[in-house]
Structures are given as structure tokens and as C-alpha cells.
Coordinates of C-alpha atoms in Angstrom, one line a residue:
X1 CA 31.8 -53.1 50.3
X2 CA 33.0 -56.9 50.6
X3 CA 29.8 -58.0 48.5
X4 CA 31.1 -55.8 46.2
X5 CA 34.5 -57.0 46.4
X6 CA 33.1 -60.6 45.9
X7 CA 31.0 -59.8 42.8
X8 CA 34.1 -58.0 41.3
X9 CA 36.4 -61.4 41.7
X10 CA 33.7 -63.6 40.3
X11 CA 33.8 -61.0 37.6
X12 CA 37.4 -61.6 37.1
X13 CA 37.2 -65.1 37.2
X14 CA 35.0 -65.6 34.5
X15 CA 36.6 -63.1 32.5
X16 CA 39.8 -65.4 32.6
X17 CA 37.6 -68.2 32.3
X18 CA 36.4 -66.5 28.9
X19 CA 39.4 -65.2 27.8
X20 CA 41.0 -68.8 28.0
X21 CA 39.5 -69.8 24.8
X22 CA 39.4 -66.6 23.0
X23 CA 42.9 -67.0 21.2
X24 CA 44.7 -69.7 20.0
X25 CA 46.8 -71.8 21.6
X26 CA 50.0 -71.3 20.4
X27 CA 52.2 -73.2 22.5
X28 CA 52.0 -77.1 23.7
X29 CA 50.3 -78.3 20.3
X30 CA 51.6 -81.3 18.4
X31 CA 51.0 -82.8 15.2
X32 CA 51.3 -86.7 14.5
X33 CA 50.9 -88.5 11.1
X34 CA 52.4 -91.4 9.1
X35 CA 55.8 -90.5 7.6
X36 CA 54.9 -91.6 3.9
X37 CA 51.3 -92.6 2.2
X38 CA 50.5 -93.8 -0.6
X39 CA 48.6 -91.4 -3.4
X40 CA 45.1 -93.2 -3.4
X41 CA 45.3 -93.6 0.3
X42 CA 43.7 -91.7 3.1
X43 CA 45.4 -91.6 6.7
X44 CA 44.8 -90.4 10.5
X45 CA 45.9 -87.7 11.8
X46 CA 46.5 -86.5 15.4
X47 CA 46.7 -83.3 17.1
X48 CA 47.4 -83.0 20.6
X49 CA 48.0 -80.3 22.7
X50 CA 48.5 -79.9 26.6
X51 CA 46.5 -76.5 27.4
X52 CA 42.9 -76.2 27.0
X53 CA 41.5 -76.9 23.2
X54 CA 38.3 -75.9 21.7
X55 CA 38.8 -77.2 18.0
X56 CA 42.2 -78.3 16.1
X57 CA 42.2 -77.0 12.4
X58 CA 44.4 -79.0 10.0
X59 CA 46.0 -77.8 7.2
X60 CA 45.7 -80.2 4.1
X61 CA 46.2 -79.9 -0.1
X62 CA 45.4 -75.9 0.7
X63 CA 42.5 -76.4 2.5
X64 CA 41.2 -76.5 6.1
X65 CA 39.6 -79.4 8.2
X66 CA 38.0 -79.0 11.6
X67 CA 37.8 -80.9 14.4
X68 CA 36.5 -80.6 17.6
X69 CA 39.1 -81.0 20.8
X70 CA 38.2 -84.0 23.1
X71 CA 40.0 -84.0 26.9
X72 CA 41.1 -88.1 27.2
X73 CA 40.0 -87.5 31.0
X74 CA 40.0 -84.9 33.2
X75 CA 42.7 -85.5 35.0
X76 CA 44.4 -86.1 32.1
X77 CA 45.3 -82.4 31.2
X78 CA 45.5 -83.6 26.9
X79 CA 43.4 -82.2 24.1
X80 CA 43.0 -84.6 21.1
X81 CA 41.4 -84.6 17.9
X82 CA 42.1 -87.4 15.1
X83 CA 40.8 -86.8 11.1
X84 CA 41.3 -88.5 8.3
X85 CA 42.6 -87.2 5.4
X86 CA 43.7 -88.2 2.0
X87 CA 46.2 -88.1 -1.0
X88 CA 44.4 -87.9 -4.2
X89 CA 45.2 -90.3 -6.6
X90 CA 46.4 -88.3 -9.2
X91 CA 48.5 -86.5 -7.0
X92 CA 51.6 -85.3 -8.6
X93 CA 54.3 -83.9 -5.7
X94 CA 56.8 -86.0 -3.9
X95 CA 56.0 -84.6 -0.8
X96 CA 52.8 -82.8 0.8
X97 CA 53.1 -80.5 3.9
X98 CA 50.5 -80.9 6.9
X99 CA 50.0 -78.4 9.8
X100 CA 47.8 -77.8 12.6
X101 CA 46.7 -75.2 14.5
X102 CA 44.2 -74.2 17.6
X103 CA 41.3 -71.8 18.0
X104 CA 38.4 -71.0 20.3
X105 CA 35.9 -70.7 17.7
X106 CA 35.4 -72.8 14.1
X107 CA 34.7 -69.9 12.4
X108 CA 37.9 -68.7 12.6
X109 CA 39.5 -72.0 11.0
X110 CA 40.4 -70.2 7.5
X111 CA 42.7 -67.6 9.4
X112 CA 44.2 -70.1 11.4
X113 CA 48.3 -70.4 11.1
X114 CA 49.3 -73.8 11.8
X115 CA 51.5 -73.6 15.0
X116 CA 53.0 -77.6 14.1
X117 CA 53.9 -78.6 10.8
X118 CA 55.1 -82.0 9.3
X119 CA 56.4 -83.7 5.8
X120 CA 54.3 -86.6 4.8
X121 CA 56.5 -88.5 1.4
X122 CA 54.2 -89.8 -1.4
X123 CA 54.9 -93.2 -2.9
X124 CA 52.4 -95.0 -5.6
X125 CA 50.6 -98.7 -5.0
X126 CA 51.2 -101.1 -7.8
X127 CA 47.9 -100.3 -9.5
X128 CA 46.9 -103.2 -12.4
X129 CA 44.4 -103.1 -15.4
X130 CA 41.0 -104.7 -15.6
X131 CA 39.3 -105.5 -18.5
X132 CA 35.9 -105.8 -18.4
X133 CA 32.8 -106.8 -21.1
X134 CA 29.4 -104.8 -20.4
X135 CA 26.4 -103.8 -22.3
X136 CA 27.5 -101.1 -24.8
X137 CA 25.1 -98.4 -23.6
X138 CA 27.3 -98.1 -20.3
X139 CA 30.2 -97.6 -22.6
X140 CA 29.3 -95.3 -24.8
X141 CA 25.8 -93.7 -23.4
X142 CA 22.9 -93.0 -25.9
X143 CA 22.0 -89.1 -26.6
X144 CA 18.9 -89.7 -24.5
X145 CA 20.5 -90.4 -21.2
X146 CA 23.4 -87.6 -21.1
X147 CA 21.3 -85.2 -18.9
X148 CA 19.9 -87.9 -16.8
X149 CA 24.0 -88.9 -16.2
X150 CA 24.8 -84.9 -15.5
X151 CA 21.9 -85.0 -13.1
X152 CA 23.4 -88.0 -11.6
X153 CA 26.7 -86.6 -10.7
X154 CA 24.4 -83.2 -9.3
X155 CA 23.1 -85.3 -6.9
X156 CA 26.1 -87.4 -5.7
X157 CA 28.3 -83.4 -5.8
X158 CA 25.3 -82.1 -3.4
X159 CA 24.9 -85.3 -1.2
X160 CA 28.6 -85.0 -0.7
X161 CA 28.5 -80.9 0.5
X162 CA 25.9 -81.9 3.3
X163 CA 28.2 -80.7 6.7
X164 CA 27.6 -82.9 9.6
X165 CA 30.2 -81.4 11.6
X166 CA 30.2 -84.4 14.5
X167 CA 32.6 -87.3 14.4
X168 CA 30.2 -90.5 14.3
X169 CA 33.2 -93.0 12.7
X170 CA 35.7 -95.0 14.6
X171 CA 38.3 -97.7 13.4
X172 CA 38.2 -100.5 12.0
X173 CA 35.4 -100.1 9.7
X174 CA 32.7 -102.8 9.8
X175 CA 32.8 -105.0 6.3
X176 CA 29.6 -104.5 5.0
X177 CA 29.8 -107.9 2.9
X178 CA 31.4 -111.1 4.2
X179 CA 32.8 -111.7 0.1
X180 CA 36.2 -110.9 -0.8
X181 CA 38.0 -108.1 -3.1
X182 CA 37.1 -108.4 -6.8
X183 CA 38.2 -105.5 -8.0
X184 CA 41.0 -103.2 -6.2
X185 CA 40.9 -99.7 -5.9
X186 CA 42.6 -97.4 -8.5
X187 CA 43.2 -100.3 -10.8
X188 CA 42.9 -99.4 -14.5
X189 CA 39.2 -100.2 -16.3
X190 CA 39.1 -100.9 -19.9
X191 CA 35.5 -101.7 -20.9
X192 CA 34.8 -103.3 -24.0
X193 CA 38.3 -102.6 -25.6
X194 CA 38.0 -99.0 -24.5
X195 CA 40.1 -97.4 -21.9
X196 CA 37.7 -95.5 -19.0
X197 CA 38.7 -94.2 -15.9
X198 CA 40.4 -95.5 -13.2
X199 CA 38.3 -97.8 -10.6
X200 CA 37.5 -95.3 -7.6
X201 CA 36.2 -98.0 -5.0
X202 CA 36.4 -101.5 -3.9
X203 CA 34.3 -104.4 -5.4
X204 CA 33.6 -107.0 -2.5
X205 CA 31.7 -110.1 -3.7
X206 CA 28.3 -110.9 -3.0
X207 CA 25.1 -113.1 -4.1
X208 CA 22.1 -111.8 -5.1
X209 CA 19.6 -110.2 -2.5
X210 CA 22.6 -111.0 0.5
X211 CA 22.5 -108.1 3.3
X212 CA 24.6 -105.6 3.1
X213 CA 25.7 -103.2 6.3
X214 CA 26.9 -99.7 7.2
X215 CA 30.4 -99.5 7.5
X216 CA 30.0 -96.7 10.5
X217 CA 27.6 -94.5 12.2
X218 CA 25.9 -91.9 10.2
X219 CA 23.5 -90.3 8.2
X220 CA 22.0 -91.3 5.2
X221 CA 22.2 -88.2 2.7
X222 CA 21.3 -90.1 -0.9
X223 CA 19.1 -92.5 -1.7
X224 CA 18.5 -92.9 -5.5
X225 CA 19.0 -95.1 -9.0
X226 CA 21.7 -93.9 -11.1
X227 CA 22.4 -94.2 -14.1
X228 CA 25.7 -95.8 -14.2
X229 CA 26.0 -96.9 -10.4
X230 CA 22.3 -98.0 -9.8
X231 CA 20.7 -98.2 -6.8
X232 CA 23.1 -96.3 -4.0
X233 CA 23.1 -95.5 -0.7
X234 CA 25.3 -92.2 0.7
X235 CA 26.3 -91.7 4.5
X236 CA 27.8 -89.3 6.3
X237 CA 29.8 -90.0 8.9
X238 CA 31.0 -87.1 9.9
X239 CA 33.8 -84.6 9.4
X240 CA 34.1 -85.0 5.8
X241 CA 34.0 -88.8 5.5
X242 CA 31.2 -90.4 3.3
X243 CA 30.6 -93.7 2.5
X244 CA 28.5 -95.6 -0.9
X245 CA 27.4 -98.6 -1.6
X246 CA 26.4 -99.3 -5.4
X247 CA 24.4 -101.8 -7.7
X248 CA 22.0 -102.9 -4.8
X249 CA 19.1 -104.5 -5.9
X250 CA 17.3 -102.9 -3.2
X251 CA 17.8 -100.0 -0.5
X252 CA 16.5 -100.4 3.1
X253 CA 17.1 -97.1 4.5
X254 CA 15.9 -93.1 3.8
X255 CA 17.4 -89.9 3.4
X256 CA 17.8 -88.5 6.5
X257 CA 17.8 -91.4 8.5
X258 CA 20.3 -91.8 11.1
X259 CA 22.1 -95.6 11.2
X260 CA 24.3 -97.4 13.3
X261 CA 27.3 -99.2 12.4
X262 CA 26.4 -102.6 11.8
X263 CA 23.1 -102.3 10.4
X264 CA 21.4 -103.3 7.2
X265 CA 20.7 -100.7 4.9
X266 CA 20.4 -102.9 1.7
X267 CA 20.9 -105.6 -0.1
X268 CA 23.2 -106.6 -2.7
X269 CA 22.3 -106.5 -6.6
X270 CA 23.4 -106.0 -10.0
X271 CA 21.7 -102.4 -11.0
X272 CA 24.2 -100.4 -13.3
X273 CA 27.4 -100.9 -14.9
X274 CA 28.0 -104.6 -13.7
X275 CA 28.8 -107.7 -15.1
X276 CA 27.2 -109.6 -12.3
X277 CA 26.0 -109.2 -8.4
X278 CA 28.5 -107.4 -5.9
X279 CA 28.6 -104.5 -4.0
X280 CA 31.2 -101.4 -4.9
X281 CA 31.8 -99.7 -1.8
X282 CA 33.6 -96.1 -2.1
X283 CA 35.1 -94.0 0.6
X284 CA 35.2 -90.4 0.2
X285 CA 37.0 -88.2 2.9
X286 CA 37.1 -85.0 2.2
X287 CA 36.0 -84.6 -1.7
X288 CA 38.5 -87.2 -2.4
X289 CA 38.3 -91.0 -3.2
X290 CA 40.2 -92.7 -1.5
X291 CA 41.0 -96.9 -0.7
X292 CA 38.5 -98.4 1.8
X293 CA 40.3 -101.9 2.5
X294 CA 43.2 -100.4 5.0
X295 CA 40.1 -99.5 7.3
X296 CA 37.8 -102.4 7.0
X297 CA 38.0 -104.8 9.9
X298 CA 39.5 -108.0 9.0
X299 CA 36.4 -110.7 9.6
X300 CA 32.8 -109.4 8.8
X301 CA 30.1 -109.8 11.8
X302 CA 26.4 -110.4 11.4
X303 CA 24.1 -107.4 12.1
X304 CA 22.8 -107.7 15.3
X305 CA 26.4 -108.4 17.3
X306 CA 27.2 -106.0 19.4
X307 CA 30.8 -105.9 18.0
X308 CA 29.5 -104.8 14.7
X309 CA 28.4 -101.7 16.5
X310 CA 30.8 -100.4 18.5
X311 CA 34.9 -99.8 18.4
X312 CA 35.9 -98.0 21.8
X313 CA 38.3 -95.0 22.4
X314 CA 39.3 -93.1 19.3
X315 CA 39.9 -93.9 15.5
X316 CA 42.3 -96.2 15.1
X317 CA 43.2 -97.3 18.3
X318 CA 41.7 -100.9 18.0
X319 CA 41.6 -100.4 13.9
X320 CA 42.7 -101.1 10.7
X321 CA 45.7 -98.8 10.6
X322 CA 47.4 -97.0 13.4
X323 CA 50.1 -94.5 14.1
X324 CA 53.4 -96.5 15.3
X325 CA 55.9 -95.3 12.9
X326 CA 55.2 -90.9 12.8
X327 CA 56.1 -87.6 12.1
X328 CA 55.9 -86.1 15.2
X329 CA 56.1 -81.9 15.3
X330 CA 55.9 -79.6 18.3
X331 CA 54.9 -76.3 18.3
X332 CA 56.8 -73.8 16.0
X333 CA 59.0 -76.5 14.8
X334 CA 59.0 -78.7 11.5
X335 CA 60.0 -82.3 11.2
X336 CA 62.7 -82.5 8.8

């Protein structure tokens, strides 16, 4: 009779145990974020909650984001999770709402009501005009190479759809040239005396055939010559962040191949729409282009340091851009 006793309480327990992660935590979650970004920008997030967290889902432009709860120790008794997430530049509202909520399974992320909610106020960057002379064919392309440029943007669409559901960034981002900004984000190309879209990376200079590194861990998802951007490399880093680097004039890495921050993966060239040698470097968190430069670390370091490599502790916490001025909402409230 007491063995049976005993199995029927280890029975219980792990029932509890079980039952512990099975809904979502709606009490003890909070939400942090900037109180105002800038449309072009991306920024971090934090969710935090003091009970037992399998994954946070945030709530962002009307759809979902994932991220998997991290304890900060175990006698700690916190759950975090930081994203990134952005403000498309052609964003029109004042104001965009964020939320968060909790659940035991990732599956259930679309279903999820946020339990915290917070106000983030949009503001625009002073965003200048370029003008720019190139060979004609990259301004108006011939006939001949208008499926080849379709195809292009097939392959950048699919590269970008690849889930890699692990966090493998931190903060600061590593430089991947040592050159300075030539060309801002979001500033306004005219090529040739005609108006083209708006410039959805950052130009860093670069000479010829100089090295060029990851910005962050991740996996290499596109390796290819395109028509307009030349030879690129894609990563993914991880919960919807991406990173490219165009106009090499050679790649050193492979599709699928795993890389560490740091390390060289090609070098710089002039392939594509260029006017000379320099590397574009795009972030894409998300779907969305968004400004690199708040995240790049300051001074570049050779491959082969061992700063290059690794940031400790979570995003942002020895990065580019923190948190020290934030909304901050509990659970079931809303910051004003």
C-alpha cells in the first residue's frame, strides 16, 4: 500500500511539473522597449517575467515573433527574452503598439493575447539625396535581363524565409570593414538623372580584394551573382535577423555553412550597380530593412581576435544601443 502511495505522489508531482508549462503565464510578465524609434530603425525588445517561461511571443506591425525564455541563473527566479524588431521605413502612423505574451509551446504563438502592452512614438531621421552616375544598363535594364532580375529577387525572397529559430546574434555587431559610411541608409538615389528607390543599406568603404567579416554568428543561406547587387553573401542569424554583404569580388564561404562572428567570408569588390569598390551591408530583421550603423561596434577588429568573436550576456548589454530610457508595462496594464 505505501509503494502505492509513493508511485501515486510522484505521479502528482510530475503532473504539476507538466501542468506548469501548459498555459500561459498570465501574470508577472513585463514588457520593455525604447519610448520612440525612428521609421528605418530596428530596436530591442525585452520581455521579462518572474514565473517559469517557455517562449515570449511579441506582438509587432500585426504579426508574431518568437522567442525562446532564458532563466539569467537559477537562483535568479527571471525569465528573459530580447528580439529585435523594426519600423519600416515607409511607415505611416504616429504611433505603433507592442505586446507580449507567454506560452508553453511555439505553436501556439498566433493565439497568444499579449498579457503587457506598450506605445512606441515614431519620429523620421533626416534622410538626404544621392546622386549617382552608373552604366545605363543598371538604370534602365535591357529586355534580356528582366527574368534573370525576377529570378534575382526569388532567390533573395526564399533565402530570407529559411527559419533558424535559435538566437546566434549578440550586440554590438562586429564591422565587417574597417572603411567609413559612404552612403547612409534610407537616403534618396537618383541614378543618372532618374529618381530610383531609396538606399536600403549602408555603403562602408573598402579597397579592392580587402577582407571582409560576418557581422554575427550564423548561417550562410545565399551565395550567388546578381544581377544588380553582384556577388552576395546571406546569413542567418537567427530569429528573423539576416544579414548581406554586396559587390564582393569574391565569396569565401557556402550555403549552409555555419560562421562565426568575426570571420572572413569574402572579400570586397565592385560586382553590380557600383561606381567603384565598397561593400553594402544590409540588415533585415524580420522582412524589413532596416539601418545597420546603431548596431555596429564602434572600432573594427581583425579576424582572428577573440573580441571579434564573442560579446557576453545578452543583446545589447555591452552593445551599440541599449535600453536606459523605456516603456516599461506590467501585466494587464498599458503604458500611457
Amino acid at each position: 500500500m505505501r509503494t502505492l502511495l509513493n508511485l501515486a505522489v510522484r505521479r502528482l508531482a510530475l503532473l504539476a511539473a507538466c501542468l506548469m508549462f501548459s498555459v500561459p503565464v498570465l501574470a508577472g510578465v513585463r514588457l520593455e522597449a525604447p519610448e520612440k524609434a525612428a521609421r528605418g530603425d530596428a530596436f530591442l525588445a525585452q520581455a521579462i517575467s518572474d514565473q517559469p517561461v517557455r517562449h515570449f511571443v511579441f506582438h509587432w506591425l500585426g504579426k508574431t515573433v518568437t522567442a525562446a525564455a532564458q532563466q539569467n541563473s537559477p537562483n535568479n527566479g527571471q525569465w528573459r527574452a530580447v528580439v529585435l524588431l523594426p519600423v519600416p521605413l515607409d511607415e505611416g502612423a504616429a504611433g505603433l503598439e507592442l505586446g507580449v505574451a507567454a506560452v508553453a509551446e511555439a505553436k501556439k504563438a498566433k493565439s497568444a493575447t499579449p498579457v503587457a502592452q506598450t506605445r512606441l512614438v515614431l519620429y523620421d531621421k533626416d534622410r538626404p539625396v544621392q546622386k549617382l552616375t552608373v552604366d545605363k544598363k543598371y538604370v534602365n535594364p535591357p529586355a534580356s535581363q528582366l527574368a534573370r532580375i525576377k529570378n534575382d529577387r526569388e532567390k533573395v525572397r526564399q533565402a530570407l524565409t529559411q527559419p533558424l529559430p535559435e538566437r546566434l546574434w549578440t550586440l554590438p555587431f562586429a564591422r565587417p570593414v574597417p572603411g567609413n559610411v559612404s552612403s547612409l541608409f534610407g537616403m534618396k538615389r537618383v541614378f543618372n538623372g532618374q529618381p530610383r528607390s531609396v538606399h536600403r543599406g549602408l555603403d562602408l568603404r573598402g579597397a579592392q580584394g580587402s577582407p571582409i567579416q560576418a557581422c554575427a554568428d550564423g548561417q550562410v543561406v545565399l551565395v550567388d551573382n546578381l544581377y544588380f547587387s553582384g556577388n552576395v553573401v546571406y546569413i542567418n542569424h537567427g530569429e528573423g535577423v539576416f544579414s548581406s554583404y554586396l559587390h564582393m569580388s569574391e565569396a569565401k564561404v557556402r550555403p549552409g555553412e555555419r560562421v562565426r562572428k568575426g570571420q572572413i567570408i569574402g572579400l570586397v569588390g565592385a560586382t553590380g550597380r557600383v561606381t567603384g569598390p565598397h561593400l553594402h551591408l544590409s540588415l533585415i530583421v524580420q522582412g524589413q530593412s532596416v539601418d545597420p550603423q546603431p548596431f555596429l561596434a564602434a572600432t573594427y577588429v581583425p579576424a582572428g581576435a577573440d573580441s571579434a568573436r564573442s560579446v557576453p550576456g545578452l543583446p545589447g548589454a555591452s552593445g551599440a544601443q541599449r535600453l536606459p530610457s523605456v516603456n516599461s508595462a506590467n501585466s494587464g496594464s498599458q503604458a500611457p
